[in-house]
Short mmCIF file of C-alpha atoms in Angstrom, two decimals:
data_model
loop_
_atom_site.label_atom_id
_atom_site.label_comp_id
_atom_site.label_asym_id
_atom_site.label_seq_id
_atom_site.Cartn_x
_atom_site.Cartn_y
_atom_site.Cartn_z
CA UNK A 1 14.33 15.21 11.61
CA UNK A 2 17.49 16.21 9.27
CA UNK A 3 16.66 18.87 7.22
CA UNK A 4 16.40 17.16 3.64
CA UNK A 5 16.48 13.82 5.00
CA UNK A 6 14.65 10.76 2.25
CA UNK A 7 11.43 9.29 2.94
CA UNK A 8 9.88 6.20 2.54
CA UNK A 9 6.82 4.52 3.52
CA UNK A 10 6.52 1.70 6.22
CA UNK A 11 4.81 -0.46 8.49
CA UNK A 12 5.21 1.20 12.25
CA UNK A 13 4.20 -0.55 14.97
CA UNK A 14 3.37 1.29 17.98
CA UNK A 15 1.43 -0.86 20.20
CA UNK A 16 1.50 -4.59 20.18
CA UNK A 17 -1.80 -5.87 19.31
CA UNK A 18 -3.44 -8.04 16.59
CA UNK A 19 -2.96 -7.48 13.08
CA UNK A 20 -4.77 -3.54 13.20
CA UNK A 21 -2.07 -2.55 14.72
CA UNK A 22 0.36 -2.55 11.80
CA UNK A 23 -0.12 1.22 10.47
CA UNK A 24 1.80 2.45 6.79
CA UNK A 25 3.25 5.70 7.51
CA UNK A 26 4.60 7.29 4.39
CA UNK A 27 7.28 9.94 6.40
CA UNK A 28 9.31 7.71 8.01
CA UNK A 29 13.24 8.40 7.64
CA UNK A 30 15.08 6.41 5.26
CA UNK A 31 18.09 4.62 7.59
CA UNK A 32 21.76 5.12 7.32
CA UNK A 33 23.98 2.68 7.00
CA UNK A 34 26.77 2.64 9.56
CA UNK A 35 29.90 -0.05 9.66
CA UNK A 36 29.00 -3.10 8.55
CA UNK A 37 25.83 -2.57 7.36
CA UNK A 38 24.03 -1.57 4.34
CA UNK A 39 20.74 -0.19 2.93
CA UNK A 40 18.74 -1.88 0.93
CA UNK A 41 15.94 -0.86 -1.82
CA UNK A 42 13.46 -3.22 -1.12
CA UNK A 43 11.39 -5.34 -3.86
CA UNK A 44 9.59 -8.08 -1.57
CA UNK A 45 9.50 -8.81 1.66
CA UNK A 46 9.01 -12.03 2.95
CA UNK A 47 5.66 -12.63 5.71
CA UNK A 48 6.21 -15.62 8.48
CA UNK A 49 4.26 -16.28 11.18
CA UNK A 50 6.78 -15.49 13.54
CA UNK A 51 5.96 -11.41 12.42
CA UNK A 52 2.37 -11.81 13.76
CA UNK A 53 3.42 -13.56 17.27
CA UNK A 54 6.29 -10.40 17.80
CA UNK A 55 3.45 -7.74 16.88
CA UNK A 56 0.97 -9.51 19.19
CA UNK A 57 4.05 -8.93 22.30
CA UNK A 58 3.33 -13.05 22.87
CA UNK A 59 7.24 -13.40 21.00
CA UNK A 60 10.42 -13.29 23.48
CA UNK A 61 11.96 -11.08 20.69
CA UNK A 62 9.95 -7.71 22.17
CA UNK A 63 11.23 -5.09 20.02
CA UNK A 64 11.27 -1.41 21.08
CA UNK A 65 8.20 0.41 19.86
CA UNK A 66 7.34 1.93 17.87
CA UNK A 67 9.52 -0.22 15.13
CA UNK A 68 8.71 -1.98 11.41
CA UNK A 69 8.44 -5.52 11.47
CA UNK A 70 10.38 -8.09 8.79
CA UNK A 71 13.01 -10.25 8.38
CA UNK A 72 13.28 -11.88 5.17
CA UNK A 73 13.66 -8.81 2.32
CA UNK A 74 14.95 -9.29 -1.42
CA UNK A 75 16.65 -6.52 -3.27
CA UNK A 76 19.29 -4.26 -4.43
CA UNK A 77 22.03 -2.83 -2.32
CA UNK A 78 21.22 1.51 -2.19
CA UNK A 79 24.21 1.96 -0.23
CA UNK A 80 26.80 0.65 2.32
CA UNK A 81 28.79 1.77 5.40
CA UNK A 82 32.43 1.91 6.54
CA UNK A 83 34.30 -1.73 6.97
CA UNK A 84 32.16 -3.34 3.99
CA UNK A 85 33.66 -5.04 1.38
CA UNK A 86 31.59 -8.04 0.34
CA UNK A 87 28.48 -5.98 -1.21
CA UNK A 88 28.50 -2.66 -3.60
CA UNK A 89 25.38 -0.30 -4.74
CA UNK A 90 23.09 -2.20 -7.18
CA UNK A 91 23.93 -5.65 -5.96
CA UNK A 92 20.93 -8.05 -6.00
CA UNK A 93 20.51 -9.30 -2.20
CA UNK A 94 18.59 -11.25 0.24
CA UNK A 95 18.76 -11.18 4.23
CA UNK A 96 17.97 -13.51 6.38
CA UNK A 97 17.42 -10.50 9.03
CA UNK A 98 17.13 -7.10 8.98
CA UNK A 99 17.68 -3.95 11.54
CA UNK A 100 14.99 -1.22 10.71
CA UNK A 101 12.55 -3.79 9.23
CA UNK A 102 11.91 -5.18 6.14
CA UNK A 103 7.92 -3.73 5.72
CA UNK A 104 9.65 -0.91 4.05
CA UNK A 105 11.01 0.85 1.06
CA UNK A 106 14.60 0.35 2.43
CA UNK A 107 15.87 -1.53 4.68
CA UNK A 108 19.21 -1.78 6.95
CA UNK A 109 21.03 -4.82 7.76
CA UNK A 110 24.08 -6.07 9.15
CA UNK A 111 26.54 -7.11 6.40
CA UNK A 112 26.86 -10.87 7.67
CA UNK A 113 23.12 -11.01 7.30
CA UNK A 114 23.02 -10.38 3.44
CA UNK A 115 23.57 -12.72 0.97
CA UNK A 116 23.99 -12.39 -3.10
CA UNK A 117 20.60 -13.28 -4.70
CA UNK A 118 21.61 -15.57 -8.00
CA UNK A 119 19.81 -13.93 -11.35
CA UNK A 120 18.51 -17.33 -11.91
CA UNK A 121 15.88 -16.29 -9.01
CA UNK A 122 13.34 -12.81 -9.30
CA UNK A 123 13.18 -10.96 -5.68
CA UNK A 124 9.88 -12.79 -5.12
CA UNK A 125 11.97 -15.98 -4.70
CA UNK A 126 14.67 -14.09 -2.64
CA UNK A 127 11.70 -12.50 -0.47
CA UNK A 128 11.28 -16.38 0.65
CA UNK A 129 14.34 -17.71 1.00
CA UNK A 130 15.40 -16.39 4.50
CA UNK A 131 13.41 -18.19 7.70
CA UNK A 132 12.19 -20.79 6.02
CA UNK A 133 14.81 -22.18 3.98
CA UNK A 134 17.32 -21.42 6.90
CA UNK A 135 15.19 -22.79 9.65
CA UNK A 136 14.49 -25.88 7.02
CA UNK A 137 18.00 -26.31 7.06
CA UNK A 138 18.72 -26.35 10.62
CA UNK A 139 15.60 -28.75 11.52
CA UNK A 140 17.04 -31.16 9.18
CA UNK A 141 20.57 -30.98 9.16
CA UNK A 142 21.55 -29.63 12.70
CA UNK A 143 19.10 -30.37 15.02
CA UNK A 144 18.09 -34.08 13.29
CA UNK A 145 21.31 -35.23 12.13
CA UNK A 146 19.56 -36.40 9.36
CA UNK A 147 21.30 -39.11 7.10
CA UNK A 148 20.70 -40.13 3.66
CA UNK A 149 18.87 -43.17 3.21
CA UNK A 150 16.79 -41.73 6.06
CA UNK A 151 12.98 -40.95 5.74
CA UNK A 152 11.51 -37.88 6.61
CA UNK A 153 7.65 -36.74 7.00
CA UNK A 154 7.11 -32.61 6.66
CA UNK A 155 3.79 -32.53 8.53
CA UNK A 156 2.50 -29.75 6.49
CA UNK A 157 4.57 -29.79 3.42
CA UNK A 158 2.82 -26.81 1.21
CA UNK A 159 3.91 -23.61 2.87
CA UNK A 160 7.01 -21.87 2.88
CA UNK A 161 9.11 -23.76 6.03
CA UNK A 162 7.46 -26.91 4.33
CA UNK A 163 8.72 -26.81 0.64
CA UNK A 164 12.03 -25.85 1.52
CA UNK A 165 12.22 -28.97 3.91
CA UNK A 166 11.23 -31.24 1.16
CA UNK A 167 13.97 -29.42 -1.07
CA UNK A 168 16.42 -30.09 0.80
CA UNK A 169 15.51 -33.61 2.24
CA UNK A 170 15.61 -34.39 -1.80
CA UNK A 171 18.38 -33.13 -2.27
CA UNK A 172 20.22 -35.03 0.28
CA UNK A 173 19.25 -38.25 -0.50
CA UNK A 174 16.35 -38.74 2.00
CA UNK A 175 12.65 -40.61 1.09
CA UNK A 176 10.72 -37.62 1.31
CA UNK A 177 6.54 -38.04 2.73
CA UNK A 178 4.91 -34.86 2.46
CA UNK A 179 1.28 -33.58 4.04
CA UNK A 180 -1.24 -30.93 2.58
CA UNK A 181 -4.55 -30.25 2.94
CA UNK A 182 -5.59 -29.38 -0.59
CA UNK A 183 -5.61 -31.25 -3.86
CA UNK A 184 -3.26 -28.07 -5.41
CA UNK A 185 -1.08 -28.22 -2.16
CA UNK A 186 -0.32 -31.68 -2.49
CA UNK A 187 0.58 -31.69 -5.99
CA UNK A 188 2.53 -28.98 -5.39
CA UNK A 189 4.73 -31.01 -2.79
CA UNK A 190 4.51 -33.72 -4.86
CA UNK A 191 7.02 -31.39 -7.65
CA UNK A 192 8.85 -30.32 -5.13
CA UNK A 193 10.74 -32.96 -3.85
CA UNK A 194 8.28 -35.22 -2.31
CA UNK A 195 8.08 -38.75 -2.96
CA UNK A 196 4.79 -39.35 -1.77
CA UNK A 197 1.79 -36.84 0.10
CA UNK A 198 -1.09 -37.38 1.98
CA UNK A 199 -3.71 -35.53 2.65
CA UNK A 200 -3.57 -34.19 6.78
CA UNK A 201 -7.91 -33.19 6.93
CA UNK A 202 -8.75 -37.34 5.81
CA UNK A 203 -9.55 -38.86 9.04
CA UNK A 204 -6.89 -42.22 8.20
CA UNK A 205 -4.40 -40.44 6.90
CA UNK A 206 -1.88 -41.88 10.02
CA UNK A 207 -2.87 -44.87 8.86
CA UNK A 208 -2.02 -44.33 5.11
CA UNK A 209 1.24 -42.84 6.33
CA UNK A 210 1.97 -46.09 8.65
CA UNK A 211 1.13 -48.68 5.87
CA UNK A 212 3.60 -46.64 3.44
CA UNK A 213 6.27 -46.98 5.58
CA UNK A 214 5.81 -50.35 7.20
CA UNK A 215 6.67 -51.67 10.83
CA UNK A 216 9.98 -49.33 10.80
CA UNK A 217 8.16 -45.96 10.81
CA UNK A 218 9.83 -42.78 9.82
CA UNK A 219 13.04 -41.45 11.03
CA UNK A 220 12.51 -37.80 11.23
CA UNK A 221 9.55 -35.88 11.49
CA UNK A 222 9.25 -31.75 10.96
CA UNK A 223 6.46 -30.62 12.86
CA UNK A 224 4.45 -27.44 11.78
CA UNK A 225 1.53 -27.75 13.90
CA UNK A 226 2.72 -29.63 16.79
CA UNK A 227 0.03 -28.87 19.57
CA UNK A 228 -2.12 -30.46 16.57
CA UNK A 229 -0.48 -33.90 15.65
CA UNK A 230 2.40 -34.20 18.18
CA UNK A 231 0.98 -37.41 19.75
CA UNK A 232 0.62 -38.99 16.12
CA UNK A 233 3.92 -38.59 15.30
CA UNK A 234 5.37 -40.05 18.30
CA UNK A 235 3.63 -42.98 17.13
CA UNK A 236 4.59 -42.68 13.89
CA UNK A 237 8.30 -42.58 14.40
CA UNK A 238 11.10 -45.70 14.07
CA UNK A 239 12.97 -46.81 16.79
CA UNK A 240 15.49 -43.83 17.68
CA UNK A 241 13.53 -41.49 15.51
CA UNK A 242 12.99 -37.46 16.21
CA UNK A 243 10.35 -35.34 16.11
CA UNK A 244 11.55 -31.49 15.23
CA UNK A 245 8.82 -29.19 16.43
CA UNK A 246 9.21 -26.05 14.00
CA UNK A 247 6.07 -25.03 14.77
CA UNK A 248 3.05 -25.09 17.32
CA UNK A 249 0.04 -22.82 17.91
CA UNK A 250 -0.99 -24.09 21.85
CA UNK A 251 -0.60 -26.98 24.42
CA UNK A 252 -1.20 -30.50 23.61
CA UNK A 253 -1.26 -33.46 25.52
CA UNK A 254 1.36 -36.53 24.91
CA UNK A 255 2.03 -39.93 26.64
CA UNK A 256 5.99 -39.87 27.22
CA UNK A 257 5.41 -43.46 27.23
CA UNK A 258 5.28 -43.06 23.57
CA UNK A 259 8.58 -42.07 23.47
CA UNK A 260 10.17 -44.99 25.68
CA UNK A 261 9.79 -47.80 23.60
CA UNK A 262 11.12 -46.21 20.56
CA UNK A 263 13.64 -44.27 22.44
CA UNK A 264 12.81 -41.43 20.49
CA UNK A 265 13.18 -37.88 21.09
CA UNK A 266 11.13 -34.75 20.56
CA UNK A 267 13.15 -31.33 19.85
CA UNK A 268 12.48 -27.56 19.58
CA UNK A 269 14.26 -25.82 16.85
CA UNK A 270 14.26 -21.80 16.18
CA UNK A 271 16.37 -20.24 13.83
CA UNK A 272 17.82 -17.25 15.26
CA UNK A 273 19.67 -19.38 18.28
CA UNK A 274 21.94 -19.93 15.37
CA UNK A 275 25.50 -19.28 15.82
CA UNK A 276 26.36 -16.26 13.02
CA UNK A 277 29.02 -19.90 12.05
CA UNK A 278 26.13 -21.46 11.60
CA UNK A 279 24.26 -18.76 9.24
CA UNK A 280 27.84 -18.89 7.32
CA UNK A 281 27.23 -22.77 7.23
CA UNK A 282 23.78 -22.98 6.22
CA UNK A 283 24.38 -20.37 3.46
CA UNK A 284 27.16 -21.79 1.92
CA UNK A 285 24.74 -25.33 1.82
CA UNK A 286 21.69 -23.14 0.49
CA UNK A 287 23.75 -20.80 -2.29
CA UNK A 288 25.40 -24.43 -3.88
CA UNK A 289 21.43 -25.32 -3.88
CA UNK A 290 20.80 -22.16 -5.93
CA UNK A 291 23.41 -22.78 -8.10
CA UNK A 292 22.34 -26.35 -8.73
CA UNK A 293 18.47 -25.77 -9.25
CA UNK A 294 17.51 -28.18 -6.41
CA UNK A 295 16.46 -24.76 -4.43
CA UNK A 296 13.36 -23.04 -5.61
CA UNK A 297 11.08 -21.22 -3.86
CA UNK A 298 6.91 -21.03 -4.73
CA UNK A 299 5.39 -18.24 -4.02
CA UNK A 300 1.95 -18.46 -2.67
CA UNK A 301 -0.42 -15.07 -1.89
CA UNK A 302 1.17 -11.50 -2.50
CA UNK A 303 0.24 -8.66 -1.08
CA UNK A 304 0.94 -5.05 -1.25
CA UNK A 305 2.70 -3.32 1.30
CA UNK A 306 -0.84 -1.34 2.51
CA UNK A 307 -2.31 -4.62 2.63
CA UNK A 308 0.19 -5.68 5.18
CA UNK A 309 -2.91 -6.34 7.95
CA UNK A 310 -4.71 -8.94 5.96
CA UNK A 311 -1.58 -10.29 5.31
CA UNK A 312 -1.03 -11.17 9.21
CA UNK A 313 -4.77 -11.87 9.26
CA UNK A 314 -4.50 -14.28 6.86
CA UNK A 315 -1.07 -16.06 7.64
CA UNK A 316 -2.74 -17.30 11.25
CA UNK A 317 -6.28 -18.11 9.63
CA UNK A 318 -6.17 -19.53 6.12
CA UNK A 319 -5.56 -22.89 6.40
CA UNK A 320 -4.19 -25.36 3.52
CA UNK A 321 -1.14 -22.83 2.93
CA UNK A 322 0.60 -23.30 -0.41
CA UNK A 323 4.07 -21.95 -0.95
CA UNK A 324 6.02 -18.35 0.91
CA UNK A 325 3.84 -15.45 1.78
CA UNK A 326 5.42 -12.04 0.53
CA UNK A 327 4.74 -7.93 0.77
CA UNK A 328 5.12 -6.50 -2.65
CA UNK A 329 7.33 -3.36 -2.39
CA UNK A 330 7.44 -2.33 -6.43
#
């Protein structure tokens, strides 16, 4: 190690594993940013459950150990590298990726993976913005060609992926259902965006959901939990409708027959097999939503950044999730 090099504590993890295997080390070297990138002081960072399944090694993203997981940080720009021109020091920012990791003090990224964080919004909000307003985004608007007019069912409305999908299906002029599992989850769909919820642990609630929207069905479905409720949403979808799996936990079984009559269609979506176009695309869409008010981010548990193990404990195991799980870096 440099003589006089900075240090900063982190998450290192040298061993994939379950959640013990996140360790804070407080000597780890504070990155330098090259070209194109830049370091940032971190405030939050932003926990998704994709984190837990790349530090269990079950991910295809298999990172060299040992290395500091995080994607979604919020904070201000410490310094920058050759070739960049769009960010300065002390620049609020958010990324919607990160190089070293964002379960740090600082944290590198590529330039083209940091966007300006609007004062209207604390670093909480800009912890939570990344993965799951971007992977919102893409379910709805690239990979289900959604139109407005259209209706759209977030099958587990109340957490992070789930808010921002009823955001922006508002906001573009679809009839927004919502589920949750607990009285303060759906009322907090209901104010964001939502035009009606229902509650996913009530043993009719398909059948709530099909009388609601009549013979039709629903046009587009985002699907949090699909090894739970993929077969009910095939048969809760209109003629030509889609199902966007955004999320699934293990194997379920269907009847493809389901999806004959209806011609409908049942599609994987993950985030980062977005074109760096795309990011610029999704941004743009996502920063006029900032500037609006329309985007708004609720922030549900917070941790500290020692507590980063029952964080990952907790994001797999707590069920009736209400709003973006963050690591508090202040």
């Amino acid at each position: 190690m440099a003589t006089g090099q900075k240090l900063m504590r982190a998450i290192r993890v040298f061993e994939f594993g379950g959640p013990e295997v996140l360790k804070l080390q407080s000597d780890v070297a504070v990155p330098i940013p090259k070209d194109h990138q830049v370091l940032i002081r971190v405030q939050a960072c932003g926990v998704n459950p994709v984190d837990t399944y790349i530090r269990s090694g079950t991910h295809n993203i298999k990172p060299p150990l040992p290395y500091t997981p995080g994607f979604d940080v919020a904070g201000i720009i410490e310094a920058v590298g050759e070739s960049v021109s769009a960010f300065k020091k002390g620049d609020r920012v958010f990324t919607t990726r990160t190089i070293s990791g964002g379960y740090a003090e600082y944290a590198l990224a590529a330039d083209h993976t940091v966007y300006t964080l609007p004062e209207k919004l604390d670093f909480k909000q800009g912890a939570a913005i990344g993965i799951p307003y971007f992977t919102a985004y893409r379910a709805l608007l690239h990979s289900a060609h959604v139109k407005p007019g259209e209706s759209v069912l977030v099958h587990g409305a109340s957490g992070g992926v789930g808010i921002a999908a009823c955001q922006i299906a508002r906001a573009y002029g679809l009839t927004v259902l919502g589920t949750a599992s607990t009285e303060e989850g759906q009322k907090i769909v209901l104010q964001n965006g939502a035009h009606k919820v229902f509650n996913h642990k009530e043993a009719n609630y398909i059948d709530k959901i099909k009388k609601s929207v009549g013979d039709k069905g629903v046009d587009v479905i985002i699907e949090m939990l699909a090894n739970v409720n993929l077969s009910n949403d095939l048969n809760l979808l209109s003629h030509g409708g889609r199902v966007i799996v955004v999320g699934s936990r293990g194997t379920i079984e269907i009847n493809p027959r389901d999806t004959m009559t209806k011609e409908s269609s049942i599609k994987g979506v993950t985030l980062f097999s977005s074109t760096r176009e795309e990011f610029q695309q999704f941004a743009a869409a996502l920063q006029a939503g900032m500037e609006i008010g329309w985007l708004k981010p609720v922030i549900g548990p917070q941790y500290l950044l020692e507590k980063a193990t029952q964080a990952h404990e907790n994001i797999i195991h707590s069920s009736g999730a209400i709003g973006k799980m963050i690591l508090l870096l202040k």
